Tab-separated table of C-alpha atoms in Angstrom:
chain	number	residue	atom	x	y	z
A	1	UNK	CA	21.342	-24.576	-22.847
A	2	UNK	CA	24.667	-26.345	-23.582
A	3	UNK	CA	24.091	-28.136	-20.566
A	4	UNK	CA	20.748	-29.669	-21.091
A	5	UNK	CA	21.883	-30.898	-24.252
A	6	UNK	CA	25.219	-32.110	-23.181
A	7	UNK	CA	22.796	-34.387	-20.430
A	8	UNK	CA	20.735	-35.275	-23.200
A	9	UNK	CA	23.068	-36.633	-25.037
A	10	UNK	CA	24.965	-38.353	-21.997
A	11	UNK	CA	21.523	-40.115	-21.419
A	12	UNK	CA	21.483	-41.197	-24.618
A	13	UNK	CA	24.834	-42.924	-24.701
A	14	UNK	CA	24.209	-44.511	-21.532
A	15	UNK	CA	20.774	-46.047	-22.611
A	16	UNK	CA	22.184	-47.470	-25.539
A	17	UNK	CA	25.559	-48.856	-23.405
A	18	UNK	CA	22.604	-50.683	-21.125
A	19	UNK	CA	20.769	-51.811	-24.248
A	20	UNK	CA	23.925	-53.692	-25.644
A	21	UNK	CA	24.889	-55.052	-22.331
A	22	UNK	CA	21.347	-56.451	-21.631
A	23	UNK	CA	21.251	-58.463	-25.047
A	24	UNK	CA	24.950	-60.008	-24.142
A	25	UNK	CA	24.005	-61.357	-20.799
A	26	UNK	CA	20.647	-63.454	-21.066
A	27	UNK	CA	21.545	-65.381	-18.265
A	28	UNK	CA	22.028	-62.533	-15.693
A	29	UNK	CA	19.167	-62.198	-13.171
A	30	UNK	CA	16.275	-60.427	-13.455
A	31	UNK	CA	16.685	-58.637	-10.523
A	32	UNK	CA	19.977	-57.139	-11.213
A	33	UNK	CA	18.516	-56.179	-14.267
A	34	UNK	CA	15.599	-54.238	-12.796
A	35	UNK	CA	17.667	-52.649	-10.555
A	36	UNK	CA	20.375	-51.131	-12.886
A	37	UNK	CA	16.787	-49.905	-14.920
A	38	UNK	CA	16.015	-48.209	-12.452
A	39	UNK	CA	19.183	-46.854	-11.176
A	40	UNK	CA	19.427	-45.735	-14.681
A	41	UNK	CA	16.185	-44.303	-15.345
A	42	UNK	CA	16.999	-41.937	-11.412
A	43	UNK	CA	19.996	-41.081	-13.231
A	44	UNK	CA	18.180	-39.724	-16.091
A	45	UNK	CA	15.933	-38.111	-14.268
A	46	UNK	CA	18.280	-36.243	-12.412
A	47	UNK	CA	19.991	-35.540	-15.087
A	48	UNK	CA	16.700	-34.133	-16.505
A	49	UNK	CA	16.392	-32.238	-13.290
A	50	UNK	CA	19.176	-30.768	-13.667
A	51	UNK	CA	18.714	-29.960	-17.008
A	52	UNK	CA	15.768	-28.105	-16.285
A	53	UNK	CA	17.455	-26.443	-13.282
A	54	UNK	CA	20.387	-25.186	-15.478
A	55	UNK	CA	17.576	-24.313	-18.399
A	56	UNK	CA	15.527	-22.060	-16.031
A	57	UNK	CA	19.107	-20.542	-14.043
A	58	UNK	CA	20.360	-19.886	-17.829
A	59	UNK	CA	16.694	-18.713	-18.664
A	60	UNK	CA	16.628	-16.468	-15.177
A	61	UNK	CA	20.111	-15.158	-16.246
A	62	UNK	CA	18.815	-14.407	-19.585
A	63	UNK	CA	16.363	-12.934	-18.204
A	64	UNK	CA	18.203	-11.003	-15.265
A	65	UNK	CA	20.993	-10.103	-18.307
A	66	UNK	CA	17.953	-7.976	-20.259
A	67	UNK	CA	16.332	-6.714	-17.097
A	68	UNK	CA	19.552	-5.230	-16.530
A	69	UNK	CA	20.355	-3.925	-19.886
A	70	UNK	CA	16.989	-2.542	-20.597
A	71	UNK	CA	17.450	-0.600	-16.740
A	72	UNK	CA	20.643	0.162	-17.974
A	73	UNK	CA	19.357	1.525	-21.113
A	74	UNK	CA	16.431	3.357	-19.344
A	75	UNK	CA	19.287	5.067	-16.498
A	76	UNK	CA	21.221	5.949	-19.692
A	77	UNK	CA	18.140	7.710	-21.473
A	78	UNK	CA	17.017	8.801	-18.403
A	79	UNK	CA	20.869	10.575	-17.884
A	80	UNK	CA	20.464	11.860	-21.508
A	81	UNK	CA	17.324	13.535	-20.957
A	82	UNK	CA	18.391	14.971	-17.481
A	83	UNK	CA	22.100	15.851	-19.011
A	84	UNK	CA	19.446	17.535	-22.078
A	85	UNK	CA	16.869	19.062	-19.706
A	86	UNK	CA	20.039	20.605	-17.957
A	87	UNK	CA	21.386	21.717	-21.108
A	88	UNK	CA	18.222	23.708	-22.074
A	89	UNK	CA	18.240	24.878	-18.462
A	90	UNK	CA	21.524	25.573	-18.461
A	91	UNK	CA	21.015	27.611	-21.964
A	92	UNK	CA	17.727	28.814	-21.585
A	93	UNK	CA	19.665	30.656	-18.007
A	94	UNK	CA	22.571	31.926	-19.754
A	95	UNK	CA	19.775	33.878	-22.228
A	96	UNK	CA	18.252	35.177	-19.485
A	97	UNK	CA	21.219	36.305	-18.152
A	98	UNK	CA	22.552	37.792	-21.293
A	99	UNK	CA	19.419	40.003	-21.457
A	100	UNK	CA	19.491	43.466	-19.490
A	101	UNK	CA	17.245	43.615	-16.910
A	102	UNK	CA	13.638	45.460	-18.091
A	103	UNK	CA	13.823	48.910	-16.515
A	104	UNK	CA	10.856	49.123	-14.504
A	105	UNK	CA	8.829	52.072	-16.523
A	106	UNK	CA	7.791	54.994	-15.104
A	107	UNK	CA	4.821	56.144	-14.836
A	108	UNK	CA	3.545	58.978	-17.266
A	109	UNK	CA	2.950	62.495	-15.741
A	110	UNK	CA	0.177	63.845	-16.219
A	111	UNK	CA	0.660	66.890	-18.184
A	112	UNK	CA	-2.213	70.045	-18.044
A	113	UNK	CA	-4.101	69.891	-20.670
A	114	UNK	CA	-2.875	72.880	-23.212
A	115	UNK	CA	-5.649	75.628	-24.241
A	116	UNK	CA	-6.198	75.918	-27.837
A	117	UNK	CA	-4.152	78.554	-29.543
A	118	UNK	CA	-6.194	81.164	-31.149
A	119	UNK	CA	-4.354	82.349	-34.405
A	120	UNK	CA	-3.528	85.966	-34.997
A	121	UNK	CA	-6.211	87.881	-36.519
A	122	UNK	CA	-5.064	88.753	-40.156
A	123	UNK	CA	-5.175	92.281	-41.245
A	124	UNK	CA	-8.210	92.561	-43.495
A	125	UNK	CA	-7.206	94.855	-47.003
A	126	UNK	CA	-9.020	97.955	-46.816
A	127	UNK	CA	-11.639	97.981	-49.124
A	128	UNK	CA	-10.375	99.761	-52.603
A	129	UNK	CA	-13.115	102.352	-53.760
A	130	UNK	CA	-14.791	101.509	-56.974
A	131	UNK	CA	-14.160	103.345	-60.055
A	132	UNK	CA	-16.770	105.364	-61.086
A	133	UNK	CA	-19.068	103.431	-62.931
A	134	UNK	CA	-18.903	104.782	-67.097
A	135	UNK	CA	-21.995	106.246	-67.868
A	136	UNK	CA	-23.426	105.234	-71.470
A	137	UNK	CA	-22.300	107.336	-74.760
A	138	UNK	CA	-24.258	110.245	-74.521
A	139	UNK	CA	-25.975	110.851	-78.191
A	140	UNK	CA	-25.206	113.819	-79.114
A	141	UNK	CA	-27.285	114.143	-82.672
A	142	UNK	CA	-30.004	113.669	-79.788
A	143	UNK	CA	-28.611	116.749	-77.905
A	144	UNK	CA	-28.673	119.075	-81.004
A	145	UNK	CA	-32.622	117.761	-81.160
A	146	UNK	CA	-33.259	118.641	-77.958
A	147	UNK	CA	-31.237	122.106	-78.211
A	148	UNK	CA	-33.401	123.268	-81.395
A	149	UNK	CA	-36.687	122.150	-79.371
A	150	UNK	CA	-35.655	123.998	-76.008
A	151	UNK	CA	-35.191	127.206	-77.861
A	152	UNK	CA	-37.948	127.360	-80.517
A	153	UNK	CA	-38.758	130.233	-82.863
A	154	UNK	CA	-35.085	131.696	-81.601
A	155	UNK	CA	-33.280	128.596	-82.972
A	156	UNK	CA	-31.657	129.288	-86.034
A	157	UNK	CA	-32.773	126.823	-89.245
A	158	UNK	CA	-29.281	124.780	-89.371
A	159	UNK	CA	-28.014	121.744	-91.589
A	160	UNK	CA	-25.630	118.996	-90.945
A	161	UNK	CA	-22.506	119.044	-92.488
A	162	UNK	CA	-21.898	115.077	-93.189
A	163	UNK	CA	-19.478	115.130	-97.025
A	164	UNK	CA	-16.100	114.387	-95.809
A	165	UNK	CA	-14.264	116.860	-98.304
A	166	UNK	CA	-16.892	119.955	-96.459
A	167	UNK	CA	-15.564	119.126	-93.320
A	168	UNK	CA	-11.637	119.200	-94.144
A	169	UNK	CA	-12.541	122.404	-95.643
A	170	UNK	CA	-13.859	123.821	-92.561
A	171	UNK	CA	-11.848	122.190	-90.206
A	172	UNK	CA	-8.677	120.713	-91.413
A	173	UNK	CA	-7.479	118.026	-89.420
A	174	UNK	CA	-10.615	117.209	-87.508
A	175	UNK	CA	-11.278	113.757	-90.324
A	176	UNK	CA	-7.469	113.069	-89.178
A	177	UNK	CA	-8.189	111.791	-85.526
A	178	UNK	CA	-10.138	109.000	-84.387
A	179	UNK	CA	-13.904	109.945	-83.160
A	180	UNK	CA	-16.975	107.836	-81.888
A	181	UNK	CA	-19.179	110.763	-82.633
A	182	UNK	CA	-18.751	113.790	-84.698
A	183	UNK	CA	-21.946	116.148	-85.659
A	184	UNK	CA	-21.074	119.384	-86.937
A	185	UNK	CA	-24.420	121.773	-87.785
A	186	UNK	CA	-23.794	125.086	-89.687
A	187	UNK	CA	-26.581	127.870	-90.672
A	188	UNK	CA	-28.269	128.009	-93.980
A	189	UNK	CA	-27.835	131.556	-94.870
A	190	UNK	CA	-23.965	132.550	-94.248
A	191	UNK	CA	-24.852	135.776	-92.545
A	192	UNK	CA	-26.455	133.638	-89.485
A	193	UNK	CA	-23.196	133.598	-86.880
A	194	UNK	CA	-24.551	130.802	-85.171
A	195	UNK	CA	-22.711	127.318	-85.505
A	196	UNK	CA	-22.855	124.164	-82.930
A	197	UNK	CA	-20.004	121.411	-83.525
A	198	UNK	CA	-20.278	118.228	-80.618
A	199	UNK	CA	-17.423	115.525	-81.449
A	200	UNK	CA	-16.512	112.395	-78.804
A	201	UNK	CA	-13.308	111.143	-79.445
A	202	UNK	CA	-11.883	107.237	-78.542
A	203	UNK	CA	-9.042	108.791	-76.565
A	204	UNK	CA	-8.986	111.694	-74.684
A	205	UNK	CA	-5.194	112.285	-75.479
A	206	UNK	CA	-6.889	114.131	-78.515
A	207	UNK	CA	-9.554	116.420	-77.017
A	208	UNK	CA	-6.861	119.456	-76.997
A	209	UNK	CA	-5.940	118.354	-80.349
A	210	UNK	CA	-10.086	118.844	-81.512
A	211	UNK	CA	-10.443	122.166	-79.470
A	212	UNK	CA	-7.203	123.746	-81.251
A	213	UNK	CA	-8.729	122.985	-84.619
A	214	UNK	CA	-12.121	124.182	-83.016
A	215	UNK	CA	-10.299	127.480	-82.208
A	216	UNK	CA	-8.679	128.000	-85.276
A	217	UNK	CA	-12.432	127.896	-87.085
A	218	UNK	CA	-13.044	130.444	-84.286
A	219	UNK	CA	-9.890	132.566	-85.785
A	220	UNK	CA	-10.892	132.453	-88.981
A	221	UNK	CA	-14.083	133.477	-88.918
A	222	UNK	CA	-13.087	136.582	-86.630
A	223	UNK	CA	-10.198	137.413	-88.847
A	224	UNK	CA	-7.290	140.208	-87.665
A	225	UNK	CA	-7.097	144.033	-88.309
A	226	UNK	CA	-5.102	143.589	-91.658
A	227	UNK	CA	-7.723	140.489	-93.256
A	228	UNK	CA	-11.111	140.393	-92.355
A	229	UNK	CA	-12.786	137.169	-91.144
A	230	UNK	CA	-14.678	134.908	-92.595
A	231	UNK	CA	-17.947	135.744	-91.517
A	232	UNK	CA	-17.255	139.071	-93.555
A	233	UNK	CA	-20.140	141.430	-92.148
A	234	UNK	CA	-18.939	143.069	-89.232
A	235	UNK	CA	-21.884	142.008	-86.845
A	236	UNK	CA	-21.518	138.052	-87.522
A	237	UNK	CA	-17.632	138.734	-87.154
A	238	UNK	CA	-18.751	140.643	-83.481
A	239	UNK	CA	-20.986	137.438	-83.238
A	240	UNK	CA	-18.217	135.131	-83.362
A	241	UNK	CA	-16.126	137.150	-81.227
A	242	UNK	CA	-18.416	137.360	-78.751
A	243	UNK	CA	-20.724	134.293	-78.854
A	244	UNK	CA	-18.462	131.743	-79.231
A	245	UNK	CA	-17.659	129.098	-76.527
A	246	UNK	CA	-15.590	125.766	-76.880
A	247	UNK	CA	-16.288	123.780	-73.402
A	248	UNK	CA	-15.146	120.003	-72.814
A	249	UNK	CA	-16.122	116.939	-70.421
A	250	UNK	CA	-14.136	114.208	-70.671
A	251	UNK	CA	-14.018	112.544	-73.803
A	252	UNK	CA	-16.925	115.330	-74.985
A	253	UNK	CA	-15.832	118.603	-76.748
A	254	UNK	CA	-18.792	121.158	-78.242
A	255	UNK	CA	-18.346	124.506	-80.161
A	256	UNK	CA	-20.849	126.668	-80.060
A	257	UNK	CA	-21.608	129.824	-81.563
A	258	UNK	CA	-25.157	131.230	-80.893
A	259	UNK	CA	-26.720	134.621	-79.427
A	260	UNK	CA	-27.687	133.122	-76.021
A	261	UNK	CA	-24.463	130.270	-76.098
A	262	UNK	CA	-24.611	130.476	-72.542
A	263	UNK	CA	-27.413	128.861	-72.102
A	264	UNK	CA	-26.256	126.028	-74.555
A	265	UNK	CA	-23.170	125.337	-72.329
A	266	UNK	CA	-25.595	124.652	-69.295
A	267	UNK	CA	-27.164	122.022	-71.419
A	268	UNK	CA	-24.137	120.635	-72.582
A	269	UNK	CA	-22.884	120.612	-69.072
A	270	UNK	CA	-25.680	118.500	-67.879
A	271	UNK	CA	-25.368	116.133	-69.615
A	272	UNK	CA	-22.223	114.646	-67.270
């Protein structure tokens, strides 16, 4: 580029050198003149020439200059990328050869197939027997009933003795213990030795407590050799001796003084 200018100007200076000279000498020939025109104007022209030739060698070198930078700068990305690629290879190869080698697994066995384990039968609880199922209350104003109408004409006329202050009379301590039923029946006419007392009591702790007070009634009316009894005439005091019977069944105790008693203890008796 310096060079095409450096002609330029060159070409300049010279046309304006011929320019000055041709106004100074009118007289010179034509000829001569022509000539050193056209000498000059091959001058220029090779100096344009060559101007052109060092524009396009300068433009070629340019051009050569960038071709070889931009190969250079494609070898040296080129490089990178291998020197990277080789990198990752190079890394990606040292992983893989920092992990252990995968054991090759083994195949399962096949194992038989377990049977189903039956569990131990349990021992069952023997069955417990039931307790004997409690009968209902038996009424025993309803037994008396049935007593008088089971023995008719023979059944002496009787009363029940319900006051309270009668009954401790007769038998002390009997209002003392706790009773669900208590009946006591006792002749009219005091020379009948016939007497029928039926008591249930809540616990049966107490039954021997009701047949000792039942037996001391017993004692009393039979008396001893030195006081006579309280039935006072010697056949009800043989009665009582006799004809008396105190029987009990569970909760259930009955006196009972009569002529055929025995018969009235089989009654009572079924009843349980």
């Amino acid at each position: 580029m310096k060079r095409r200018l450096f002609a330029l100007l060159m070409a300049f200076c010279m046309g304006m050198t011929l320019a000055a000279c041709g106004n100074k000498k009118d007289t010179a020939p034509s000829g001569a003149a022509s000539s050193q025109a056209a000498s000059s104007q091959a001058a220029v022209s090779s100096e344009d020439a060559a101007s052109s030739e060092d524009a396009a060698s300068s433009e070629d070198a340019a051009s050569s200059e960038d071709a070889a930078s931009s190969e250079d700068a494609a070898s040296s990305e080129d490089a990178a990328s291998s020197g990277d690629g080789a990198s990752s290879g190079d890394a990606a190869s040292s992983q893989n050869a920092a992990k252990p080698a995968e054991q090759p697994q083994k195949p399962a066995k096949d194992t038989p197939a377990q049977k189903p384990v039956q569990p131990a039968p349990q021992p069952q609880p023997e069955p417990q027997p039931e307790p004997p199922a409690q009968s209902a209350d038996v009424d025993l104003t309803a037994f008396y009933d049935s007593l008088a109408a089971a023995h008719g004409e023979n059944w002496p006329a009787m009363t029940a003795m319900t006051d309270a202050e009668t009954l401790e009379m007769f038998y002390p301590g009997l209002g003392d213990i706790a009773t669900k039923q208590c009946a006591v029946y006792m002749p009219m006419i005091s020379a009948v030795a016939a007497e029928i007392v039926l008591v249930q009591v809540e616990k049966e702790g107490d039954v021997q407590a009701v047949k000792d007070i039942l037996q001391s009634r017993i004692n009393y009316q039979v008396g001893d050799d030195s006081n006579p009894g309280g039935a006072w005439y010697p056949a009800s005091i043989e009665s009582w001796k006799t004809n008396s019977r105190i029987v009990s069944n569970g909760c259930y105790i009955m006196l009972a003084v009569y002529s055929d008693v025995d018969s009235v203890v089989t009654e009572f008796n079924a009843l349980f």
